[in-house]
PDB file of C-alpha atoms in Angstrom:
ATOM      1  CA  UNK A   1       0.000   0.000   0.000  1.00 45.00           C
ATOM      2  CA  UNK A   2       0.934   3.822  -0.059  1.00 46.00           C
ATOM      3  CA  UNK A   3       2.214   3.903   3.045  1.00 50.00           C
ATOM      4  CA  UNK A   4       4.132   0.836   3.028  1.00 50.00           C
ATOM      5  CA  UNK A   5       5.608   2.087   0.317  1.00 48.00           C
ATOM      6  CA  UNK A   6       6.282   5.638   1.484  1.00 55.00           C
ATOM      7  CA  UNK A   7       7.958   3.846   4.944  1.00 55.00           C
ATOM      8  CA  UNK A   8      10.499   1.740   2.996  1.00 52.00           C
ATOM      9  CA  UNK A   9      11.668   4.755   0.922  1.00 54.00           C
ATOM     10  CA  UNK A  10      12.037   6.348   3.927  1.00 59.00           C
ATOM     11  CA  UNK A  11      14.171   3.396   5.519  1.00 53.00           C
ATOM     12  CA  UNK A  12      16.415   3.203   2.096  1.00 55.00           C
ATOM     13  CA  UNK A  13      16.557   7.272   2.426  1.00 56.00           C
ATOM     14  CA  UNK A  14      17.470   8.124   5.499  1.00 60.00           C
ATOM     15  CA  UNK A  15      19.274   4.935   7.115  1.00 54.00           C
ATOM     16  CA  UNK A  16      20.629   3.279   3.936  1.00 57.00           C
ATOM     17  CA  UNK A  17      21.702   6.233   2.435  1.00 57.00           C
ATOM     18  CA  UNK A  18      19.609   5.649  -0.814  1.00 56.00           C
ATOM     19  CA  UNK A  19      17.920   8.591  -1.033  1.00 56.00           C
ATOM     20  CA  UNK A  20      14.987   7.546  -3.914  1.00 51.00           C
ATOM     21  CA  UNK A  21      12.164   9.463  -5.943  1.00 50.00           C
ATOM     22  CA  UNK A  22       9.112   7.594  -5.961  1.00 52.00           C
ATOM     23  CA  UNK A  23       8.644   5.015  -8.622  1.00 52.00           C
ATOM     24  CA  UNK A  24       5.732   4.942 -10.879  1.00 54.00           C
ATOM     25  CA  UNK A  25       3.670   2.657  -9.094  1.00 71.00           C
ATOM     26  CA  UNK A  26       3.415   0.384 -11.614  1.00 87.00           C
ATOM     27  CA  UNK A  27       5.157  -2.597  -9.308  1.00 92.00           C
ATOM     28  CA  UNK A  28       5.092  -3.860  -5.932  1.00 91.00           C
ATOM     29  CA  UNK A  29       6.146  -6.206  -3.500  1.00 92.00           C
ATOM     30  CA  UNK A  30       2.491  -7.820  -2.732  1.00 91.00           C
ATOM     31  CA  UNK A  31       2.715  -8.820  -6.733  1.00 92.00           C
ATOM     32  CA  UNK A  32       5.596 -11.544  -6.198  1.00 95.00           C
ATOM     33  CA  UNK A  33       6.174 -14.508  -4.612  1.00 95.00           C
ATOM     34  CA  UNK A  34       9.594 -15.321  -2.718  1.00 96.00           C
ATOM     35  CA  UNK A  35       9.826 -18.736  -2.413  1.00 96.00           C
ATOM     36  CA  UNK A  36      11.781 -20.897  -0.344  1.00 96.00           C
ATOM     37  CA  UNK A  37      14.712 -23.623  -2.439  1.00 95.00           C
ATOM     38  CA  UNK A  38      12.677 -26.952  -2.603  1.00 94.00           C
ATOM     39  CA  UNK A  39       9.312 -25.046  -3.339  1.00 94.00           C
ATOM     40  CA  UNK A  40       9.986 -24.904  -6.921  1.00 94.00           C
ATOM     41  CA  UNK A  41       8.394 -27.269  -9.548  1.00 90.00           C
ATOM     42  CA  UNK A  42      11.287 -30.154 -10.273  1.00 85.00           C
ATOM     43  CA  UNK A  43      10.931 -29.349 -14.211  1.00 85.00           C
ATOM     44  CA  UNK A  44      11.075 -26.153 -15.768  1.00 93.00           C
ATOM     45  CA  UNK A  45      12.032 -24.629 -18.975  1.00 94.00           C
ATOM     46  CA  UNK A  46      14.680 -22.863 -18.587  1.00 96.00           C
ATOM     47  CA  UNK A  47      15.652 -19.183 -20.272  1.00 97.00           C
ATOM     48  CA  UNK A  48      18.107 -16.292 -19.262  1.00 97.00           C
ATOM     49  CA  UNK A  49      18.731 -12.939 -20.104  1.00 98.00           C
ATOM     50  CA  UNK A  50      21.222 -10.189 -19.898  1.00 97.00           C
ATOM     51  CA  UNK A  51      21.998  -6.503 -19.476  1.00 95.00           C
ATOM     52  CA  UNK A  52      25.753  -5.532 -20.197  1.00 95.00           C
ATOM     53  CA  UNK A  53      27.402  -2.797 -18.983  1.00 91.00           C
ATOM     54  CA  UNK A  54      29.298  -1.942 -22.585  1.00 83.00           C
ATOM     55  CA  UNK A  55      29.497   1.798 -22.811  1.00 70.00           C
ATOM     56  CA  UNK A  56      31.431   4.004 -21.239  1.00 60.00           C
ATOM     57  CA  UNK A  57      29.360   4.881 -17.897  1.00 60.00           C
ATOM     58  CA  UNK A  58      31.544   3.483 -14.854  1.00 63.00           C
ATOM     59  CA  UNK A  59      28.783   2.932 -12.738  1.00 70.00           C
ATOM     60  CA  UNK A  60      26.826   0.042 -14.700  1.00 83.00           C
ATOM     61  CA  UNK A  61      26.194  -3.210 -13.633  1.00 92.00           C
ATOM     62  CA  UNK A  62      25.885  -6.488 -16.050  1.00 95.00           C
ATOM     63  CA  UNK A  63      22.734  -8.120 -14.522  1.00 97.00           C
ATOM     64  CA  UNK A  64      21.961 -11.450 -16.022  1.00 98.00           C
ATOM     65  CA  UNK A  65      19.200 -13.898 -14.483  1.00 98.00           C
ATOM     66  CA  UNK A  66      18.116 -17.006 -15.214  1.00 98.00           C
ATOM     67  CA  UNK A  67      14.039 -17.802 -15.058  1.00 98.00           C
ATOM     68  CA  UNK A  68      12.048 -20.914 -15.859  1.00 96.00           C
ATOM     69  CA  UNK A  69       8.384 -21.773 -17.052  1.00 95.00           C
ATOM     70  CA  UNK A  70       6.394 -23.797 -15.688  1.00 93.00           C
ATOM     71  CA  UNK A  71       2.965 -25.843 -17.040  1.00 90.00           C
ATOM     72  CA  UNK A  72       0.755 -22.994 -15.454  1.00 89.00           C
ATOM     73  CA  UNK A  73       2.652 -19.995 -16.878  1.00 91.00           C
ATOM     74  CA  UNK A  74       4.314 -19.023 -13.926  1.00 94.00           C
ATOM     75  CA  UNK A  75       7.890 -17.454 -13.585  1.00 96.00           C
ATOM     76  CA  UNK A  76      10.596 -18.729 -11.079  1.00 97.00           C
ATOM     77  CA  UNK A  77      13.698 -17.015 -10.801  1.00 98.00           C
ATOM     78  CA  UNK A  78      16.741 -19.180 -10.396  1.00 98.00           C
ATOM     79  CA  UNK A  79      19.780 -17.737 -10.472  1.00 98.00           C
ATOM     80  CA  UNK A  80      21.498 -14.313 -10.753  1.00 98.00           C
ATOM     81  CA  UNK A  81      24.102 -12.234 -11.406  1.00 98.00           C
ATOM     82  CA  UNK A  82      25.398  -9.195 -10.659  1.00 96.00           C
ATOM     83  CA  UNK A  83      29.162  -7.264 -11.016  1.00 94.00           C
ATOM     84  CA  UNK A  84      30.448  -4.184 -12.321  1.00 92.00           C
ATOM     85  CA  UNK A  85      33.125  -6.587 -14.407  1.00 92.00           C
ATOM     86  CA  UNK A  86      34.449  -6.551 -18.321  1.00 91.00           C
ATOM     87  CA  UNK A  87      32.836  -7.947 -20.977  1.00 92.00           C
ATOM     88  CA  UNK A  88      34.690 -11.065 -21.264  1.00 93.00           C
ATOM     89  CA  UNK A  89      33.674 -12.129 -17.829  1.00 95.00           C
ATOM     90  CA  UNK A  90      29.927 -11.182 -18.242  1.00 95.00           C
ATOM     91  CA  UNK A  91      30.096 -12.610 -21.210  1.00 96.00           C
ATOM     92  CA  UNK A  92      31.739 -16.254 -20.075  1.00 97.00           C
ATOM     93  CA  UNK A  93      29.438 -15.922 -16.624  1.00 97.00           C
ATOM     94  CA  UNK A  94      26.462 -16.165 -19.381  1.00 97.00           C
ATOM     95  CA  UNK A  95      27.355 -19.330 -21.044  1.00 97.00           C
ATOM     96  CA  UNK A  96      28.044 -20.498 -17.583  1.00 97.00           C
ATOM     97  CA  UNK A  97      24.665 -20.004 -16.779  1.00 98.00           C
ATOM     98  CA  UNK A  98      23.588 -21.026 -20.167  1.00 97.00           C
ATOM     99  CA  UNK A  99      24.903 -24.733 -19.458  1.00 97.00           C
ATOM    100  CA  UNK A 100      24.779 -24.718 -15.746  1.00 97.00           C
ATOM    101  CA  UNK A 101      20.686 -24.590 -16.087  1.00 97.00           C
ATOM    102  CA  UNK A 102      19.790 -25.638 -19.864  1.00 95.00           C
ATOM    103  CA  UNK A 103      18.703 -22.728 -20.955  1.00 96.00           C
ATOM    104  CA  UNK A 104      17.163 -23.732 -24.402  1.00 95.00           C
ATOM    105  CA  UNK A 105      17.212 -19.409 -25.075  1.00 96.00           C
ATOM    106  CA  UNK A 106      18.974 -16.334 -23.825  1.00 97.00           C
ATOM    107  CA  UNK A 107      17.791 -12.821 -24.737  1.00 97.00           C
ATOM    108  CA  UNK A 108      19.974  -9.497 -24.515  1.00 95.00           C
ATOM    109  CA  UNK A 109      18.895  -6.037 -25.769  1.00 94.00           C
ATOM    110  CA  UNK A 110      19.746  -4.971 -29.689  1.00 93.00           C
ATOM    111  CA  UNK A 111      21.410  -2.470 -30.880  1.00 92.00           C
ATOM    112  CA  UNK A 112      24.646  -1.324 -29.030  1.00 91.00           C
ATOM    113  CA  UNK A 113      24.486  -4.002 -26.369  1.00 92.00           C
ATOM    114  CA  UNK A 114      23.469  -7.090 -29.276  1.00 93.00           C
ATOM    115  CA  UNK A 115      26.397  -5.240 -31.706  1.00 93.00           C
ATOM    116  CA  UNK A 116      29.127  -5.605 -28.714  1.00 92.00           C
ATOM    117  CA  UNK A 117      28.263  -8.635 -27.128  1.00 95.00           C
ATOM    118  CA  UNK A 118      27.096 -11.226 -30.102  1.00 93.00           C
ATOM    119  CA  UNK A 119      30.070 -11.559 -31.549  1.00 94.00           C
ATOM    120  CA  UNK A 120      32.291 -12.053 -28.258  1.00 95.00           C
ATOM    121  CA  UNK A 121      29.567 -14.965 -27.402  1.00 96.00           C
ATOM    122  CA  UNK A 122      29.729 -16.490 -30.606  1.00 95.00           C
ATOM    123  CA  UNK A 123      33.500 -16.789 -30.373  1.00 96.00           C
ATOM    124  CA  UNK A 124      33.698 -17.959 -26.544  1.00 96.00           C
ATOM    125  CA  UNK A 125      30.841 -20.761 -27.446  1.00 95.00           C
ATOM    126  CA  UNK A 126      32.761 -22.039 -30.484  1.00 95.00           C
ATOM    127  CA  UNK A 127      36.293 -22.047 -28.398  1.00 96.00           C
ATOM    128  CA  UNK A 128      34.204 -24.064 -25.520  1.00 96.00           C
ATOM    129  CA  UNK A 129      32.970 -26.307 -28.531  1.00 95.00           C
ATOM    130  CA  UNK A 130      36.506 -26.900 -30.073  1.00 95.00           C
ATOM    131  CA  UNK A 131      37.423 -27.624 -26.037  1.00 95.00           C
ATOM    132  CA  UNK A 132      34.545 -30.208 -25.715  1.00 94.00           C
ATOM    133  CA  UNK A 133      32.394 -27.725 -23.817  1.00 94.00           C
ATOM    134  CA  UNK A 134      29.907 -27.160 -26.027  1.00 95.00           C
ATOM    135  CA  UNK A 135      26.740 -24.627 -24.530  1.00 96.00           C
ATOM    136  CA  UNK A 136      23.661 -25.629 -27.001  1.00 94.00           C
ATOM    137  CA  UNK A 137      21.730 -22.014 -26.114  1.00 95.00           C
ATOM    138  CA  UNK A 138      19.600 -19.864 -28.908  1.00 95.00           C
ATOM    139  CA  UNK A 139      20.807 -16.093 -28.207  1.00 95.00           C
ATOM    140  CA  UNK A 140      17.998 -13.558 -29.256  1.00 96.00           C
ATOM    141  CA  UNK A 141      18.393 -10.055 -29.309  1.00 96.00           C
ATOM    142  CA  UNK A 142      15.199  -7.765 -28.156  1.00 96.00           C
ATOM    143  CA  UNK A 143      14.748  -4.735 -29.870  1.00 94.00           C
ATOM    144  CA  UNK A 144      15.618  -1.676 -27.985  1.00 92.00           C
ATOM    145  CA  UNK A 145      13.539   0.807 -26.401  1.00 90.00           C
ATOM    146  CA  UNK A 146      14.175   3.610 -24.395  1.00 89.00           C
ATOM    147  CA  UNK A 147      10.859   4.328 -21.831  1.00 91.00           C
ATOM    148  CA  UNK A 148      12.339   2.418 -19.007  1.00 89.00           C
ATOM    149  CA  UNK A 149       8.729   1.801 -17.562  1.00 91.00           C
ATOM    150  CA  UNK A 150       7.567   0.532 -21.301  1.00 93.00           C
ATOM    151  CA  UNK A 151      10.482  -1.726 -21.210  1.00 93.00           C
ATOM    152  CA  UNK A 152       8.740  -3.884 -18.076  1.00 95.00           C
ATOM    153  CA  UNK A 153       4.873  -3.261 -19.041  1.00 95.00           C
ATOM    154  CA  UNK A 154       4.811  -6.492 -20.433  1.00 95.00           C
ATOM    155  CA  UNK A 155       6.785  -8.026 -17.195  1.00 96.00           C
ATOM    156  CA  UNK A 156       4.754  -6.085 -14.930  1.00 95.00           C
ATOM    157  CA  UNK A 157       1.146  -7.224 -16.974  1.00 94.00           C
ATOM    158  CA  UNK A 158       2.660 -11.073 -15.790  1.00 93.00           C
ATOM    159  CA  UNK A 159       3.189 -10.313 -12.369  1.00 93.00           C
ATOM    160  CA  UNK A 160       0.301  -8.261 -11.765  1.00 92.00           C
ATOM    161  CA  UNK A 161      -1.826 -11.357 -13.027  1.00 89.00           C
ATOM    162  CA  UNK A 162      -0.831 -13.809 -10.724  1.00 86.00           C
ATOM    163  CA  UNK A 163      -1.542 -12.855  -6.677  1.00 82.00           C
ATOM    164  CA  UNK A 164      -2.220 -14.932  -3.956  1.00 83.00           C
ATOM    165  CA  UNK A 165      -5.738 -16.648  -3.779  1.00 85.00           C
ATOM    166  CA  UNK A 166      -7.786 -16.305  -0.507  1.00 84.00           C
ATOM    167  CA  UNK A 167      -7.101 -19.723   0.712  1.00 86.00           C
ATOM    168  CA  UNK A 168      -3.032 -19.017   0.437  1.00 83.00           C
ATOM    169  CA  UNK A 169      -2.304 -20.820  -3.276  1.00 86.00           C
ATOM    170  CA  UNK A 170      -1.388 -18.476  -5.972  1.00 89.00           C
ATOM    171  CA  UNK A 171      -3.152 -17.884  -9.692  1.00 90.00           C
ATOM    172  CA  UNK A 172      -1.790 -18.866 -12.562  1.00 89.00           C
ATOM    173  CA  UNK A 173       1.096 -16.660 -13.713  1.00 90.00           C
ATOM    174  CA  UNK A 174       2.751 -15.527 -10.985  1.00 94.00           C
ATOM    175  CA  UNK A 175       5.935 -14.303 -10.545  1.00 96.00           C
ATOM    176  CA  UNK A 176       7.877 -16.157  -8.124  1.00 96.00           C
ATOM    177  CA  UNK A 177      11.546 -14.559  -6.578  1.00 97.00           C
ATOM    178  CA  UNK A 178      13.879 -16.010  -4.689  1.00 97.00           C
ATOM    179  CA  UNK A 179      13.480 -15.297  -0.817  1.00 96.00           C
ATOM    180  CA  UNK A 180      16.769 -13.680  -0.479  1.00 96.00           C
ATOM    181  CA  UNK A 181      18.263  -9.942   0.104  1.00 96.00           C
ATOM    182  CA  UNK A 182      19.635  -9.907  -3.727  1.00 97.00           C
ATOM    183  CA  UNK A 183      15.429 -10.610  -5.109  1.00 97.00           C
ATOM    184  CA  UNK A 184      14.183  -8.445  -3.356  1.00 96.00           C
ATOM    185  CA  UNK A 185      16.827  -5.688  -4.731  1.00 96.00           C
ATOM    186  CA  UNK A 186      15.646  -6.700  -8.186  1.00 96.00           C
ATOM    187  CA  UNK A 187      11.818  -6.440  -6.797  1.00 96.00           C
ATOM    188  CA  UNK A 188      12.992  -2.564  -5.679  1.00 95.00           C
ATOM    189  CA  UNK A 189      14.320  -1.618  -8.783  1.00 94.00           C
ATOM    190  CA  UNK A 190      11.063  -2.676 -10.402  1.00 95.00           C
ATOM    191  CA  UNK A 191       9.090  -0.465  -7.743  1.00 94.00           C
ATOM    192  CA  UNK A 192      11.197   2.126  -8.263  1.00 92.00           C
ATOM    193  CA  UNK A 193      10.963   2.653 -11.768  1.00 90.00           C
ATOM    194  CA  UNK A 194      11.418   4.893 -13.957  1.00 86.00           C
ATOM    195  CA  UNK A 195      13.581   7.372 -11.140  1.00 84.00           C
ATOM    196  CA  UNK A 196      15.656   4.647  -9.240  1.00 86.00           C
ATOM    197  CA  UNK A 197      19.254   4.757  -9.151  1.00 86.00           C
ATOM    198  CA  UNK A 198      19.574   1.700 -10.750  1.00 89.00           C
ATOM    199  CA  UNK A 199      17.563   0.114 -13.305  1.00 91.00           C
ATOM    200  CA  UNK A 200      20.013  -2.530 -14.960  1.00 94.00           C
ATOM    201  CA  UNK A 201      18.124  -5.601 -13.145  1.00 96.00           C
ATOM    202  CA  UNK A 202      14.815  -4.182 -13.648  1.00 96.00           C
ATOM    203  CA  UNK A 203      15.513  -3.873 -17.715  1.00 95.00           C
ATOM    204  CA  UNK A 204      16.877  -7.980 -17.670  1.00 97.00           C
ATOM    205  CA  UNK A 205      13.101  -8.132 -16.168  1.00 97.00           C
ATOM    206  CA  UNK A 206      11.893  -5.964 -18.779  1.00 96.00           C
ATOM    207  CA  UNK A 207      13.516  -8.366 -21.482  1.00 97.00           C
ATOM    208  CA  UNK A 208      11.974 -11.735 -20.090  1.00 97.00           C
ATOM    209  CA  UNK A 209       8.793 -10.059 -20.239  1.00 96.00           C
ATOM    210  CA  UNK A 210       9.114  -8.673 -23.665  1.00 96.00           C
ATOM    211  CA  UNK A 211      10.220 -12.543 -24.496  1.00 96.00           C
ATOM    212  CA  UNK A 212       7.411 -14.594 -22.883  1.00 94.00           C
ATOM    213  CA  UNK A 213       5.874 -15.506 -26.384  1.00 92.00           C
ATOM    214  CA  UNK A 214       9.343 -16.984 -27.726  1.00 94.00           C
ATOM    215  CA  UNK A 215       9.300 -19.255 -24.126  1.00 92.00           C
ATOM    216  CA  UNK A 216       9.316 -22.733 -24.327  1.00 88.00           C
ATOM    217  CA  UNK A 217       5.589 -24.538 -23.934  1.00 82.00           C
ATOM    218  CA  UNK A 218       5.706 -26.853 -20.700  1.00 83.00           C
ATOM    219  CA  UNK A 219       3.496 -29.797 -21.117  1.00 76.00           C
ATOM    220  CA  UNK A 220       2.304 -31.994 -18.160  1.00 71.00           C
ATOM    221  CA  UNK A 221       3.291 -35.243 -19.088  1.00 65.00           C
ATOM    222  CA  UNK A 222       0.435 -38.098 -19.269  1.00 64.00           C
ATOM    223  CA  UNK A 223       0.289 -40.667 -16.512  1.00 62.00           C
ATOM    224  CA  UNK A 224       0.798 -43.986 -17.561  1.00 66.00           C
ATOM    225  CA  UNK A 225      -1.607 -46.679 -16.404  1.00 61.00           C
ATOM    226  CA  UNK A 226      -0.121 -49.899 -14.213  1.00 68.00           C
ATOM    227  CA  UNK A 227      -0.152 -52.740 -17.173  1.00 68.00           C
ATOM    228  CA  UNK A 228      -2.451 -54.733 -15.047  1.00 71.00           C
ATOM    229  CA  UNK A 229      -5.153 -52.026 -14.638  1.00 76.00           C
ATOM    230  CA  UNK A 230      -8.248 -52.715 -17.752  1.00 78.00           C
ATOM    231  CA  UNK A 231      -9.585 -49.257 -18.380  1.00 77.00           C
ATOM    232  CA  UNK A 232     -12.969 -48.949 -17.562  1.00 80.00           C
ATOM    233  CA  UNK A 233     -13.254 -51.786 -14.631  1.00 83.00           C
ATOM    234  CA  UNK A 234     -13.956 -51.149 -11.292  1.00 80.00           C
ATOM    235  CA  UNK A 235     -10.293 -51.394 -10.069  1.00 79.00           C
ATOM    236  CA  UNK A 236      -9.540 -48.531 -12.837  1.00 73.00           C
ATOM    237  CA  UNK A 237     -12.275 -46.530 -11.945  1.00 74.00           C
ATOM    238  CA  UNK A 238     -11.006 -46.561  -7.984  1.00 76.00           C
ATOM    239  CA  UNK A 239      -6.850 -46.535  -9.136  1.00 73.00           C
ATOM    240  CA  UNK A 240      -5.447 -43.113  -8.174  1.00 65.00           C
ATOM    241  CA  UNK A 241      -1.481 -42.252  -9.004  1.00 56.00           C
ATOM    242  CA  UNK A 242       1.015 -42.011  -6.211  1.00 53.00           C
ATOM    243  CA  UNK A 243       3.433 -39.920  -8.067  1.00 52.00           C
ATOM    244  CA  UNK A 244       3.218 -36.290  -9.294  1.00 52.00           C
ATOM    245  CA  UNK A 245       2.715 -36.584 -12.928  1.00 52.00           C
ATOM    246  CA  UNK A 246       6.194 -35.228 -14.717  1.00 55.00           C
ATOM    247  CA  UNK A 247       6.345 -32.705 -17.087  1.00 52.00           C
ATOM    248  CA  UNK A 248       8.017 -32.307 -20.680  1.00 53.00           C
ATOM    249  CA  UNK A 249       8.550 -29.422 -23.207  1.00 50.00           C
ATOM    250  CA  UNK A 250       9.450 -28.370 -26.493  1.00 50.00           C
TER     251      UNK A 250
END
């Protein structure tokens, strides 16, 4: 709520020496989930994304994160990364993550970011394949905008559709963080949009939202019948499965 908000601004402000304009309201905390390790579904499709830090303003961070899709729609963060570092280790630390998690795709930003980093990741992923390292990932480049808060709408339309149901389970579609200090810095940067300090790990948000029709579609896989059930007989009819059905996707 307003005040909530107005009360942690006031905490970065004056005791974290953040001093912060307030963000467009477009985000907030109450729209994500921050999840616990083990809570997670055990299969997801897997896709990353990047912001490099490739010009010439010393104060840039190269954010890259690492979400995956499950059968319901939803969005779990996995893994993340954040330095103020060259472009040769951002770019290694994203084919790294790239084979670390399977990520079938991995989206950066075109234009001046897709121009300097493309090549460099072409060559590193061809040395790791002459090495016997090969990383099998699709790199996509977004087009480039320049309305920071446009950048996330579509990011921001995801999270604001999920939300936690009355009886504690959560709709389909929701965003689900990480419960950790370094999520919830991502979260803030989203909330404080467009006049935060910092937007580089709200804008690798911005690109996994303006990606979610090139994501992967997660099937749940079919249960498979015991061989000595007969469909359609009574011990059928009263056979329930013991296992969570799996999932698959393409």
């Amino acid at each position: 709520n307003a005040k909530g908000a107005e009360a942690a601004r006031t905490w970065s402000s004056l005791y974290q020496q953040r001093p912060t304009a307030q963000g467009a309201g477009r985000f907030n905390m109450d729209m994500f989930h921050f999840y616990k390790e083990g809570e997670q579904p055990p299969d997801l499709a897997m896709v990353g994304a990047g912001d490099y830090a490739v010009t010439d303003k010393g104060n840039d961070f190269t954010e890259l994160g690492v979400f995956g899709v499950d059968s319901r729609g939803d969005l779990w963060e996995r893994d993340w990364f954040s330095e103020q570092c060259d472009t040769a280790k951002s770019a290694n630390a994203t084919l790294d993550m790239a084979k670390k998690w399977g990520c079938s795709m991995w989206f950066n930003e075109g234009g001046v970011i897709d121009k300097s980093m493309a090549p460099l990741l072409n060559v590193l992923r061809n040395e790791r394949a002459r090495q016997q390292r090969p990383v099998y990932v699709d790199i996509r480049a977004i087009p480039s905008m320049q309305d920071k808060v446009a950048k996330c709408a579509s990011f921001q339309g995801r999270a604001a559709s999920g939300g936690q149901k009355a009886d504690g389970s959560w709709n389909r579609g929701t965003v689900h963080m990480r419960d950790n200090a370094n999520s919830r810095r991502i979260v803030q940067q989203l909330c404080d949009l467009p006049a935060g300090r910092y937007d580089d790990a709200a804008d690798v948000c911005g690109l996994i939202g303006r990606a979610l029709d090139q994501f992967p579609v997660v099937y749940q896989r079919r249960q498979e019948l015991p061989n000595h059930l007969v469909p359609f007989t009574a011990a059928w009819l009263e056979y329930e499965h013991q296992e969570k059905p799996k999932l698959r996707w393409r």
